[in-house]
Short mmCIF file of C-alpha atoms and ligand atoms in Angstrom, two decimals:
data_model
loop_
_atom_site.label_atom_id
_atom_site.label_comp_id
_atom_site.label_asym_id
_atom_site.label_seq_id
_atom_site.Cartn_x
_atom_site.Cartn_y
_atom_site.Cartn_z
CA MET A 1 -100.32 -27.23 137.92
CA THR A 2 -98.16 -24.48 139.43
CA ALA A 3 -98.45 -21.04 137.85
CA ILE A 4 -95.39 -19.92 135.89
CA LYS A 5 -93.68 -17.04 137.65
CA GLU A 6 -93.09 -14.06 135.39
CA PRO A 7 -91.27 -10.91 136.43
CA SER A 8 -93.40 -7.76 136.71
CA PHE A 9 -93.57 -5.37 133.74
CA ARG A 10 -90.96 -3.07 135.31
CA GLU A 11 -88.67 -6.01 136.15
CA SER A 12 -89.11 -7.22 132.57
CA VAL A 13 -87.98 -3.84 131.21
CA ASP A 14 -85.04 -3.85 133.64
CA LEU A 15 -84.02 -7.35 132.54
CA MET A 16 -83.98 -6.24 128.91
CA PHE A 17 -82.01 -3.13 129.90
CA ASN A 18 -79.50 -5.25 131.83
CA ARG A 19 -79.01 -7.57 128.88
CA ALA A 20 -77.99 -4.64 126.70
CA ALA A 21 -76.03 -2.82 129.40
CA SER A 22 -73.93 -5.96 130.02
CA LEU A 23 -72.66 -5.62 126.45
CA MET A 24 -71.67 -1.99 126.97
CA ASP A 25 -68.81 -0.39 128.78
CA LEU A 26 -70.67 1.88 131.17
CA PRO A 27 -69.40 2.90 134.61
CA PRO A 28 -71.53 0.77 137.01
CA GLY A 29 -72.85 3.87 138.85
CA LEU A 30 -74.08 5.43 135.63
CA GLU A 31 -75.73 2.21 134.52
CA GLU A 32 -77.71 2.13 137.77
CA LYS A 33 -78.57 5.85 137.46
CA ILE A 34 -80.00 5.36 133.98
CA ARG A 35 -82.00 2.25 134.90
CA VAL A 36 -83.77 3.50 138.02
CA CYS A 37 -86.89 5.60 137.98
CA ASN A 38 -86.24 9.09 139.43
CA ALA A 39 -89.60 9.63 141.12
CA THR A 40 -93.19 8.45 141.12
CA TYR A 41 -95.93 10.64 142.47
CA THR A 42 -99.12 8.97 143.69
CA VAL A 43 -102.24 11.05 144.15
CA ARG A 44 -105.62 10.15 145.61
CA PHE A 45 -108.34 12.68 145.02
CA GLY A 46 -112.07 12.82 145.49
CA VAL A 47 -114.69 13.89 142.94
CA ARG A 48 -118.36 14.34 143.76
CA LEU A 49 -120.34 12.26 141.25
CA ARG A 50 -123.94 11.05 141.32
CA GLY A 51 -124.38 12.48 144.83
CA ASP A 52 -121.37 10.66 146.32
CA ILE A 53 -117.68 11.36 146.71
CA HIS A 54 -115.61 8.94 144.61
CA THR A 55 -111.91 8.54 145.34
CA PHE A 56 -109.52 7.96 142.43
CA THR A 57 -105.86 6.92 142.44
CA GLY A 58 -103.49 8.34 139.85
CA TYR A 59 -99.75 8.27 139.16
CA ARG A 60 -97.18 10.30 137.30
CA SER A 61 -93.77 8.73 137.11
CA VAL A 62 -90.60 10.51 135.96
CA HIS A 63 -87.97 8.04 134.87
CA SER A 64 -85.16 10.24 133.60
CA GLU A 65 -84.62 14.00 133.42
CA HIS A 66 -81.43 13.94 131.38
CA MET A 67 -83.49 16.09 129.00
CA GLU A 68 -86.49 18.25 129.87
CA PRO A 69 -89.37 18.38 129.48
CA VAL A 70 -90.02 14.75 130.23
CA LYS A 71 -92.67 13.16 128.05
CA GLY A 72 -95.13 10.29 128.20
CA GLY A 73 -98.79 9.43 127.91
CA ILE A 74 -101.55 9.25 130.49
CA ARG A 75 -103.39 5.91 130.60
CA TYR A 76 -106.90 5.31 131.88
CA ALA A 77 -107.39 1.68 132.90
CA LEU A 78 -108.38 -0.27 135.99
CA ALA A 79 -105.11 -2.20 135.95
CA VAL A 80 -102.92 0.93 136.23
CA ASN A 81 -100.41 0.64 139.08
CA GLN A 82 -97.03 2.01 140.13
CA ASP A 83 -95.03 -0.85 138.63
CA GLU A 84 -96.74 -0.34 135.27
CA VAL A 85 -96.28 3.45 135.05
CA GLU A 86 -92.63 3.06 136.06
CA ALA A 87 -92.05 0.48 133.33
CA LEU A 88 -93.79 2.68 130.78
CA ALA A 89 -91.85 5.77 131.91
CA ALA A 90 -88.56 3.88 131.49
CA LEU A 91 -89.59 2.81 127.98
CA MET A 92 -90.33 6.47 127.19
CA THR A 93 -86.77 7.46 128.15
CA TYR A 94 -85.27 4.88 125.78
CA LYS A 95 -87.84 5.57 123.05
CA CYS A 96 -87.18 9.31 123.03
CA ALA A 97 -83.43 8.70 122.89
CA LEU A 98 -83.78 6.18 120.05
CA VAL A 99 -85.86 8.47 117.82
CA GLU A 100 -83.97 11.59 118.89
CA THR A 101 -86.82 13.58 120.38
CA PRO A 102 -85.30 15.91 122.99
CA PHE A 103 -87.21 14.60 126.01
CA GLY A 104 -86.71 12.59 129.17
CA GLY A 105 -89.13 9.78 129.99
CA SER A 106 -92.34 9.92 131.99
CA LYS A 107 -95.75 8.24 132.16
CA GLY A 108 -99.00 8.67 134.00
CA GLY A 109 -102.05 6.65 134.77
CA LEU A 110 -105.40 6.76 136.46
CA CYS A 111 -107.09 3.65 137.89
CA ILE A 112 -110.44 3.98 136.21
CA ASP A 113 -112.63 2.18 133.71
CA PRO A 114 -113.61 5.10 131.46
CA ARG A 115 -116.57 3.13 130.07
CA GLN A 116 -118.29 3.38 133.46
CA TYR A 117 -118.61 7.17 133.30
CA GLU A 118 -120.58 9.76 131.37
CA GLU A 119 -118.62 12.30 129.34
CA HIS A 120 -119.25 15.17 131.78
CA GLU A 121 -118.11 12.94 134.67
CA LEU A 122 -114.91 12.02 132.83
CA GLU A 123 -114.30 15.72 132.25
CA GLN A 124 -114.64 16.46 135.97
CA ILE A 125 -112.30 13.59 136.88
CA THR A 126 -109.73 14.53 134.20
CA ARG A 127 -109.71 18.19 135.18
CA ARG A 128 -109.21 17.29 138.83
CA PHE A 129 -106.37 14.87 138.00
CA ALA A 130 -104.78 17.51 135.75
CA TYR A 131 -105.07 20.08 138.56
CA GLU A 132 -103.29 17.75 141.00
CA LEU A 133 -100.46 17.14 138.52
CA ALA A 134 -100.14 20.72 137.25
CA LYS A 135 -99.84 22.23 140.70
CA ARG A 136 -96.75 20.04 141.23
CA ASP A 137 -95.30 20.88 137.77
CA LEU A 138 -96.01 17.33 136.63
CA ILE A 139 -97.84 19.00 133.77
CA ASN A 140 -95.83 21.93 132.44
CA PRO A 141 -94.65 22.93 128.92
CA SER A 142 -91.00 23.05 129.98
CA GLN A 143 -90.98 20.24 132.53
CA ASN A 144 -93.52 17.52 131.92
CA VAL A 145 -95.70 17.12 128.83
CA PRO A 146 -98.29 14.29 128.81
CA ALA A 147 -99.99 12.77 125.74
CA PRO A 148 -102.73 10.20 125.05
CA ASP A 149 -102.33 6.51 125.83
CA MET A 150 -104.75 3.64 126.41
CA GLY A 151 -108.19 4.90 127.35
CA THR A 152 -107.43 8.56 126.59
CA GLY A 153 -107.44 10.61 123.40
CA GLU A 154 -107.87 14.10 121.97
CA ARG A 155 -110.84 14.91 124.19
CA GLU A 156 -108.95 14.28 127.46
CA MET A 157 -105.90 16.18 126.17
CA ALA A 158 -108.10 19.21 125.37
CA TRP A 159 -109.48 19.18 128.94
CA ILE A 160 -105.97 18.91 130.39
CA SER A 161 -104.72 21.77 128.21
CA ASP A 162 -107.64 23.97 129.19
CA GLN A 163 -107.22 23.14 132.89
CA TYR A 164 -103.54 24.08 132.74
CA ALA A 165 -104.38 27.34 130.91
CA ARG A 166 -106.94 28.25 133.61
CA MET A 167 -104.28 27.74 136.28
CA ASN A 168 -101.58 29.63 134.33
CA THR A 169 -103.44 32.50 132.76
CA THR A 170 -100.35 34.43 131.62
CA ASP A 171 -98.33 31.53 130.26
CA ILE A 172 -98.12 32.22 126.52
CA ASN A 173 -96.88 28.65 125.93
CA SER A 174 -99.61 26.96 127.91
CA ARG A 175 -100.81 24.87 124.96
CA ALA A 176 -97.44 23.13 124.87
CA CYS A 177 -98.26 21.58 128.28
CA VAL A 178 -99.78 18.51 126.62
CA THR A 179 -99.78 16.94 123.14
CA GLY A 180 -102.35 14.93 121.22
CA LYS A 181 -104.86 17.79 121.38
CA PRO A 182 -107.55 18.26 118.74
CA LEU A 183 -106.56 20.47 115.82
CA ASN A 184 -108.82 23.32 116.95
CA ALA A 185 -107.24 23.32 120.42
CA GLY A 186 -103.61 23.58 119.34
CA GLY A 187 -103.10 20.07 117.99
CA ILE A 188 -101.26 19.06 114.85
CA ALA A 189 -102.48 17.32 111.71
CA GLY A 190 -101.59 13.62 111.77
CA ARG A 191 -101.21 13.12 115.54
CA VAL A 192 -104.18 10.78 115.95
CA GLU A 193 -102.91 8.42 113.26
CA ALA A 194 -99.24 8.89 114.19
CA THR A 195 -98.49 5.74 116.17
CA GLY A 196 -100.26 3.47 113.66
CA ARG A 197 -98.64 5.35 110.79
CA GLY A 198 -95.28 4.81 112.50
CA ILE A 199 -95.95 1.04 112.58
CA GLN A 200 -96.53 1.16 108.82
CA TYR A 201 -93.34 3.15 108.20
CA ALA A 202 -91.38 0.80 110.48
CA LEU A 203 -92.56 -2.25 108.53
CA ARG A 204 -91.87 -0.58 105.20
CA GLU A 205 -88.32 0.12 106.37
CA PHE A 206 -87.89 -3.46 107.60
CA PHE A 207 -89.05 -4.76 104.20
CA ARG A 208 -86.43 -2.57 102.48
CA HIS A 209 -83.69 -4.78 103.93
CA PRO A 210 -83.60 -8.31 102.47
CA GLU A 211 -80.99 -9.48 105.03
CA ASP A 212 -83.34 -8.50 107.86
CA MET A 213 -86.32 -10.20 106.23
CA GLN A 214 -84.21 -13.28 105.74
CA LYS A 215 -83.59 -13.48 109.49
CA ALA A 216 -87.36 -13.84 109.88
CA GLY A 217 -87.54 -16.24 106.91
CA LEU A 218 -89.65 -13.75 104.96
CA THR A 219 -89.34 -12.81 101.31
CA GLY A 220 -91.10 -10.46 98.92
CA LYS A 221 -93.00 -7.35 99.86
CA LEU A 222 -95.59 -6.29 102.41
CA ASP A 223 -98.20 -6.84 99.72
CA GLY A 224 -100.12 -10.05 100.47
CA LYS A 225 -98.55 -10.66 103.88
CA ARG A 226 -100.95 -12.15 106.46
CA VAL A 227 -101.31 -9.96 109.52
CA VAL A 228 -102.92 -10.60 112.92
CA VAL A 229 -103.64 -7.49 115.03
CA GLN A 230 -104.49 -7.47 118.73
CA GLY A 231 -106.45 -4.37 119.80
CA LEU A 232 -108.34 -2.25 117.28
CA GLY A 233 -107.96 0.95 119.30
CA ASN A 234 -106.09 4.03 118.19
CA VAL A 235 -102.80 2.29 117.40
CA GLY A 236 -104.07 -1.07 116.12
CA TYR A 237 -106.82 0.42 113.98
CA HIS A 238 -104.57 2.89 112.16
CA ALA A 239 -101.78 0.35 111.70
CA ALA A 240 -104.16 -2.29 110.30
CA LYS A 241 -105.99 0.23 108.12
CA PHE A 242 -102.85 1.65 106.51
CA LEU A 243 -101.17 -1.74 106.08
CA SER A 244 -104.22 -3.22 104.36
CA GLU A 245 -105.42 -0.21 102.35
CA GLU A 246 -102.04 1.19 101.27
CA ASP A 247 -99.58 -1.71 101.34
CA GLY A 248 -101.80 -4.62 100.33
CA ALA A 249 -101.32 -6.60 103.56
CA ARG A 250 -104.13 -9.05 104.41
CA ILE A 251 -105.59 -8.70 107.92
CA VAL A 252 -106.47 -12.33 108.73
CA GLY A 253 -107.11 -11.90 112.45
CA ILE A 254 -108.34 -9.12 114.77
CA ILE A 255 -108.28 -9.77 118.52
CA GLU A 256 -110.35 -7.58 120.83
CA TRP A 257 -111.39 -7.74 124.49
CA ASP A 258 -114.50 -9.81 123.65
CA GLY A 259 -112.88 -12.39 121.38
CA ALA A 260 -111.26 -12.57 117.96
CA LEU A 261 -112.29 -12.40 114.32
CA CYS A 262 -110.59 -14.58 111.72
CA ASN A 263 -110.90 -14.72 107.98
CA PRO A 264 -108.10 -16.14 105.79
CA ASP A 265 -109.34 -14.02 102.86
CA GLY A 266 -108.85 -10.81 104.80
CA ILE A 267 -111.01 -8.65 107.09
CA ASP A 268 -112.19 -5.16 106.23
CA VAL A 269 -110.66 -3.07 109.02
CA GLU A 270 -112.87 -0.03 108.52
CA SER A 271 -116.08 -2.03 108.74
CA VAL A 272 -114.92 -3.83 111.92
CA ARG A 273 -114.05 -0.48 113.44
CA GLN A 274 -117.53 0.85 112.64
CA TRP A 275 -118.99 -2.34 114.15
CA ILE A 276 -117.02 -1.79 117.39
CA VAL A 277 -118.10 1.84 117.60
CA LYS A 278 -121.73 0.76 117.24
CA HIS A 279 -121.78 -2.47 119.28
CA GLY A 280 -118.88 -2.01 121.72
CA GLY A 281 -117.00 -5.15 120.62
CA VAL A 282 -116.37 -7.56 117.75
CA SER A 283 -118.95 -10.23 118.75
CA ASP A 284 -121.51 -11.04 116.03
CA TYR A 285 -119.54 -9.23 113.31
CA PRO A 286 -120.88 -10.96 110.18
CA ASP A 287 -117.95 -11.31 107.75
CA ALA A 288 -115.52 -13.36 109.84
CA THR A 289 -115.43 -16.31 112.23
CA HIS A 290 -115.69 -15.24 115.86
CA SER A 291 -113.85 -17.13 118.57
CA ALA A 292 -114.46 -16.32 122.22
CA GLU A 293 -110.90 -17.22 123.25
CA GLY A 294 -109.31 -14.21 121.56
CA GLY A 295 -105.85 -14.78 123.05
CA GLU A 296 -105.48 -18.06 121.17
CA VAL A 297 -105.48 -16.19 117.86
CA LEU A 298 -102.09 -14.74 118.85
CA GLU A 299 -100.89 -18.25 118.03
CA ALA A 300 -102.48 -18.33 114.56
CA GLU A 301 -100.53 -18.90 111.33
CA CYS A 302 -99.57 -15.48 109.93
CA ASP A 303 -96.56 -13.57 108.65
CA ILE A 304 -96.73 -10.55 110.94
CA LEU A 305 -98.18 -10.36 114.45
CA VAL A 306 -99.08 -6.86 115.69
CA PRO A 307 -99.90 -6.83 119.41
CA ALA A 308 -101.45 -3.34 119.85
CA ALA A 309 -103.36 -3.62 123.13
CA LEU A 310 -101.91 -4.69 126.45
CA GLU A 311 -98.54 -5.55 127.98
CA GLY A 312 -97.49 -9.11 128.81
CA VAL A 313 -99.80 -10.85 126.31
CA ILE A 314 -96.98 -12.94 124.86
CA ASN A 315 -95.48 -14.63 127.86
CA LEU A 316 -94.01 -17.88 129.16
CA SER A 317 -97.37 -19.60 128.80
CA ASN A 318 -97.79 -19.09 125.03
CA ALA A 319 -94.44 -17.97 123.55
CA GLU A 320 -93.51 -21.47 122.43
CA ARG A 321 -96.71 -21.73 120.36
CA ILE A 322 -96.40 -18.37 118.54
CA LYS A 323 -96.14 -19.09 114.81
CA ALA A 324 -95.56 -15.60 113.41
CA PRO A 325 -91.95 -15.20 112.20
CA LEU A 326 -92.15 -11.42 112.69
CA ILE A 327 -93.68 -9.54 115.64
CA ILE A 328 -93.94 -5.77 115.66
CA GLU A 329 -94.65 -4.47 119.16
CA ALA A 330 -97.24 -1.75 118.60
CA ALA A 331 -98.21 -1.86 122.30
CA ASN A 332 -95.71 -1.19 125.04
CA GLY A 333 -94.29 -4.34 126.59
CA PRO A 334 -96.49 -6.97 124.88
CA VAL A 335 -93.67 -9.55 125.08
CA THR A 336 -92.31 -10.42 128.53
CA ALA A 337 -88.57 -10.86 129.09
CA GLY A 338 -89.01 -14.64 129.39
CA ALA A 339 -91.06 -14.87 126.19
CA ASP A 340 -88.51 -12.68 124.43
CA GLU A 341 -85.82 -15.27 125.15
CA ILE A 342 -87.96 -18.17 123.91
CA LEU A 343 -88.88 -16.32 120.71
CA ARG A 344 -85.28 -15.30 120.09
CA LYS A 345 -84.23 -18.95 120.29
CA LYS A 346 -86.99 -19.86 117.85
CA GLY A 347 -85.62 -17.30 115.38
CA VAL A 348 -88.62 -14.98 115.58
CA VAL A 349 -87.69 -11.39 114.73
CA ILE A 350 -89.19 -8.80 117.09
CA ILE A 351 -89.33 -5.13 116.10
CA PRO A 352 -89.25 -3.72 119.63
CA ASP A 353 -91.83 -1.39 121.20
CA MET A 354 -89.42 1.44 121.95
CA TYR A 355 -88.90 1.80 118.22
CA ALA A 356 -92.11 0.44 116.71
CA ASN A 357 -94.58 2.68 118.54
CA ALA A 358 -92.38 5.79 118.63
CA GLY A 359 -94.51 7.47 115.94
CA GLY A 360 -96.74 8.93 118.64
CA VAL A 361 -94.01 10.70 120.55
CA THR A 362 -92.36 11.81 117.32
CA VAL A 363 -95.46 13.66 116.13
CA SER A 364 -96.07 14.87 119.70
CA TYR A 365 -92.64 16.46 119.43
CA PHE A 366 -93.72 18.24 116.23
CA GLU A 367 -96.89 19.41 118.01
CA TRP A 368 -94.92 20.73 120.99
CA VAL A 369 -92.58 22.64 118.64
CA LYS A 370 -95.62 24.01 116.76
CA ASN A 371 -97.17 25.20 120.04
CA LEU A 372 -93.93 26.89 121.14
CA SER A 373 -93.40 28.54 117.77
CA HIS A 374 -97.06 29.57 117.55
CA ILE A 375 -97.22 28.89 113.82
CA ARG A 376 -98.53 26.08 111.67
CA PHE A 377 -95.90 24.07 109.81
CA GLY A 378 -95.66 25.12 106.17
CA ARG A 379 -97.45 28.44 106.63
CA MET A 380 -94.47 30.54 105.54
CA GLN A 381 -93.13 28.33 102.74
CA ARG A 382 -96.09 26.67 101.07
CA ARG A 383 -97.10 29.32 98.52
CA GLN A 384 -93.51 30.27 97.84
CA GLU A 385 -92.76 26.61 97.09
CA GLU A 386 -95.76 26.52 94.77
CA ALA A 387 -94.57 29.69 92.99
CA ARG A 388 -91.14 28.18 92.37
CA HIS A 389 -92.70 24.98 91.02
CA GLU A 390 -94.94 27.13 88.80
CA LEU A 391 -91.81 28.75 87.34
CA ILE A 392 -90.35 25.39 86.35
CA VAL A 393 -93.62 24.08 84.93
CA SER A 394 -94.22 27.17 82.79
CA GLU A 395 -90.65 26.96 81.53
CA LEU A 396 -91.20 23.31 80.58
CA GLU A 397 -94.44 24.27 78.85
CA ARG A 398 -92.63 27.00 76.93
CA LEU A 399 -89.97 24.48 75.79
CA ASP A 400 -92.73 22.06 74.91
CA ARG A 401 -93.81 24.32 72.08
CA TYR A 402 -90.41 23.81 70.38
CA LEU A 403 -90.38 20.02 70.83
CA ASP A 404 -92.11 17.41 68.74
CA ASP A 405 -95.07 15.36 69.92
CA ALA A 406 -92.92 12.61 71.41
CA TRP A 407 -92.43 14.64 74.60
CA SER A 408 -95.17 15.59 77.00
CA MET A 409 -95.78 15.80 80.73
CA SER A 410 -97.63 12.87 82.34
CA PRO A 411 -101.31 13.70 82.92
CA ASN A 412 -101.30 14.48 86.67
CA PHE A 413 -97.74 15.68 86.91
CA LYS A 414 -98.55 19.38 86.79
CA ALA A 415 -101.25 19.36 89.47
CA LYS A 416 -99.21 17.11 91.77
CA TYR A 417 -95.95 18.98 91.32
CA LEU A 418 -97.45 22.43 91.73
CA ARG A 419 -99.05 21.75 95.10
CA GLY A 420 -96.93 22.86 98.08
CA ALA A 421 -96.86 20.52 101.10
CA ASP A 422 -99.45 21.11 103.82
CA GLU A 423 -98.98 20.37 107.50
CA LEU A 424 -100.14 16.76 107.24
CA GLU A 425 -97.68 15.98 104.45
CA LEU A 426 -94.85 17.64 106.37
CA VAL A 427 -95.72 15.70 109.52
CA ARG A 428 -95.81 12.39 107.63
CA SER A 429 -92.54 13.19 105.94
CA GLY A 430 -90.89 14.03 109.28
CA LEU A 431 -92.26 10.83 110.79
CA ASP A 432 -91.12 8.68 107.88
CA ASP A 433 -87.63 10.16 108.09
CA THR A 434 -87.50 9.58 111.85
CA MET A 435 -88.64 5.93 111.56
CA ARG A 436 -86.12 5.20 108.80
CA ILE A 437 -83.16 6.78 110.57
CA ALA A 438 -83.96 5.15 113.92
CA TYR A 439 -84.31 1.74 112.26
CA GLN A 440 -80.97 2.17 110.56
CA SER A 441 -79.28 3.09 113.83
CA MET A 442 -80.62 -0.13 115.40
CA ARG A 443 -79.77 -2.40 112.51
CA GLU A 444 -76.24 -1.06 112.29
CA VAL A 445 -75.62 -2.33 115.84
CA TRP A 446 -77.56 -5.55 115.12
CA HIS A 447 -75.46 -6.40 112.08
CA SER A 448 -72.08 -5.07 113.14
CA ARG A 449 -71.76 -6.83 116.49
CA ASP A 450 -71.60 -10.61 116.93
CA ASP A 451 -72.77 -10.34 120.53
CA VAL A 452 -76.03 -8.57 119.57
CA GLU A 453 -78.57 -11.16 118.48
CA ASP A 454 -81.71 -9.08 118.21
CA LEU A 455 -83.17 -5.69 117.36
CA ARG A 456 -84.35 -5.07 120.93
CA THR A 457 -80.87 -5.35 122.40
CA ALA A 458 -79.59 -3.16 119.57
CA ALA A 459 -82.29 -0.56 120.31
CA TYR A 460 -81.39 -0.52 124.00
CA ILE A 461 -77.69 -0.13 123.18
CA VAL A 462 -78.34 2.87 120.91
CA ALA A 463 -80.70 4.46 123.46
CA ILE A 464 -78.58 3.83 126.57
CA ASP A 465 -75.51 5.16 124.80
CA ARG A 466 -77.31 8.42 123.98
CA VAL A 467 -78.73 8.83 127.48
CA SER A 468 -75.34 8.14 129.02
CA LYS A 469 -73.75 10.78 126.77
CA SER A 470 -76.34 13.30 127.96
CA TYR A 471 -75.62 12.50 131.59
CA ARG A 472 -71.88 12.76 131.01
CA ALA A 473 -72.34 16.12 129.28
CA LYS A 474 -74.11 17.26 132.44
CA GLY A 475 -71.00 16.29 134.40
CA LEU A 476 -72.35 13.10 135.96
P1 NAD B 1 -106.77 2.37 122.95
O1 NAD B 1 -107.40 2.48 124.28
O2 NAD B 1 -107.12 3.34 121.88
O3 NAD B 1 -106.97 0.91 122.34
C1 NAD B 1 -106.75 -0.28 123.04
C2 NAD B 1 -107.57 -1.35 122.35
O4 NAD B 1 -107.28 -2.62 122.93
C3 NAD B 1 -109.08 -1.12 122.51
O5 NAD B 1 -109.73 -1.29 121.27
C4 NAD B 1 -109.48 -2.20 123.51
O6 NAD B 1 -110.82 -2.62 123.37
C5 NAD B 1 -108.49 -3.30 123.17
N1 NAD B 1 -108.33 -4.26 124.24
C6 NAD B 1 -108.49 -4.07 125.58
N2 NAD B 1 -108.30 -5.22 126.23
C7 NAD B 1 -108.03 -6.16 125.30
C8 NAD B 1 -107.77 -7.55 125.35
N3 NAD B 1 -107.73 -8.21 126.50
N4 NAD B 1 -107.51 -8.19 124.20
C9 NAD B 1 -107.54 -7.53 123.02
N5 NAD B 1 -107.80 -6.22 122.91
C10 NAD B 1 -108.05 -5.55 124.03
O7 NAD B 1 -105.19 2.40 123.26
P2 NAD B 1 -104.03 2.79 122.26
O8 NAD B 1 -103.75 4.23 122.43
O9 NAD B 1 -104.26 2.22 120.92
O10 NAD B 1 -102.80 2.02 122.96
C11 NAD B 1 -102.54 0.64 122.74
C12 NAD B 1 -101.10 0.34 123.11
O11 NAD B 1 -100.24 1.18 122.34
C13 NAD B 1 -100.73 0.59 124.57
O12 NAD B 1 -99.76 -0.36 124.97
C14 NAD B 1 -100.10 1.95 124.54
O13 NAD B 1 -99.21 2.19 125.61
C15 NAD B 1 -99.38 1.89 123.22
N6 NAD B 1 -99.05 3.21 122.64
C16 NAD B 1 -100.03 4.11 122.34
C17 NAD B 1 -99.67 5.33 121.77
C18 NAD B 1 -100.69 6.35 121.33
O14 NAD B 1 -100.31 7.33 120.66
N7 NAD B 1 -101.96 6.20 121.61
C19 NAD B 1 -98.33 5.63 121.54
C20 NAD B 1 -97.36 4.68 121.85
C21 NAD B 1 -97.74 3.47 122.40
#
């Protein structure tokens, strides 16, 4: 049997871009300018570990500088390569435009399997990589601001931030050089959960629109919907946790690197997560059926499929067999361009990556603003807000004395109403607003134009239009 030829990840992103651009009226030169990646820096550096010098290869790609700083995560994985970081950087450009965060697009990666190294070794490697990038302004609060991605998290971001601060001792804004930091190192409440939380808000918004649900053949609410999640890492774990614990969705399948868990009655996400932390994978987890061929569970009967691990997992070889009527792309690029076409023809609705996983960059934006303003959100207003609420409540209580027994405040109303919003609540509110508005901008294009069949093309049209306006405003 001959292998099916798929385009590379970057080619796949370009194909999706071209599909949308062909429906727009852009000058051909500008279309090309927006599509191409501005620059990709490759660095090879050596670190002395375990008595030997180890050479590592890393990348930082800048796709578009129509707005600066440029923004995008740093990924640690063995499969990292130039094509991948360029595809991911391009997606960052469109994502930032779609959710109106004032950034250009960038992405970085290091070819490494982080599980092979001790913590102190990872620190040495990360600091050296950060040094190589910072000295070329590829980490810089006003030019290029990384964030976590696969294989990296708060810990790596704290090392990067500290490395930059050591190299720029008088830069008062140094903490804004990277986002996704721990709270005690200049981070923001709600950043770790942000991308998964964004998936939840995106689905809630989708389920507010019966016409959209109808396109996927779905009815009712999120409550009771059967969900399959691939990847129980940062994004997949938070998405699955919130959807099951807060919206009543039933997680019937969890796919990890060492196989998949299935249980039609629902799987307890928190306990699987604890199992993974302890045992390194999902194998032998007691309360579900384990299958070694995890990828096949992507094809299981469910209402919502949430690929939250790798790119290209839904491709020409399995797209035809996907049964989920709704796919929300929590990972970047989980559906190849070829699979996208097959699924579209089958009537599957895809909530595209550039929108679905934009919660991370949205809260990163809040963190960057917090770092530049040097003040926690809510610090000035919270008690004043509480004092104003207190005024109303005491006035109501005073009136209460003149009214008969039929009127009274509900039991928890006073406590709930009096409390001013803290940073976490403000962050969640800002994220919810962002996800709702961005969804509405996509669906307006989706529903108002006969030539736009899907949300992805609509998302690209909204994003490309905004980027092109920025370039034109710059005189290009
Ligand atoms: P992560 O490293 O925290 O988690 C990835 C998970 O996928 C891990 O649990 C890993 O074991 C699992 N996995 C690896 N190989 C697998 C396989 N073959 N099959 C099934 N599972 C496998 O990474 P993350 O930060 O959650 O990122 C996941 C995706 O979300 C990536 O595409 C990333 O670009 C995207 N994303 C992440 C963020 C963020 O804020 N972290 C933001 C936007 C988009």
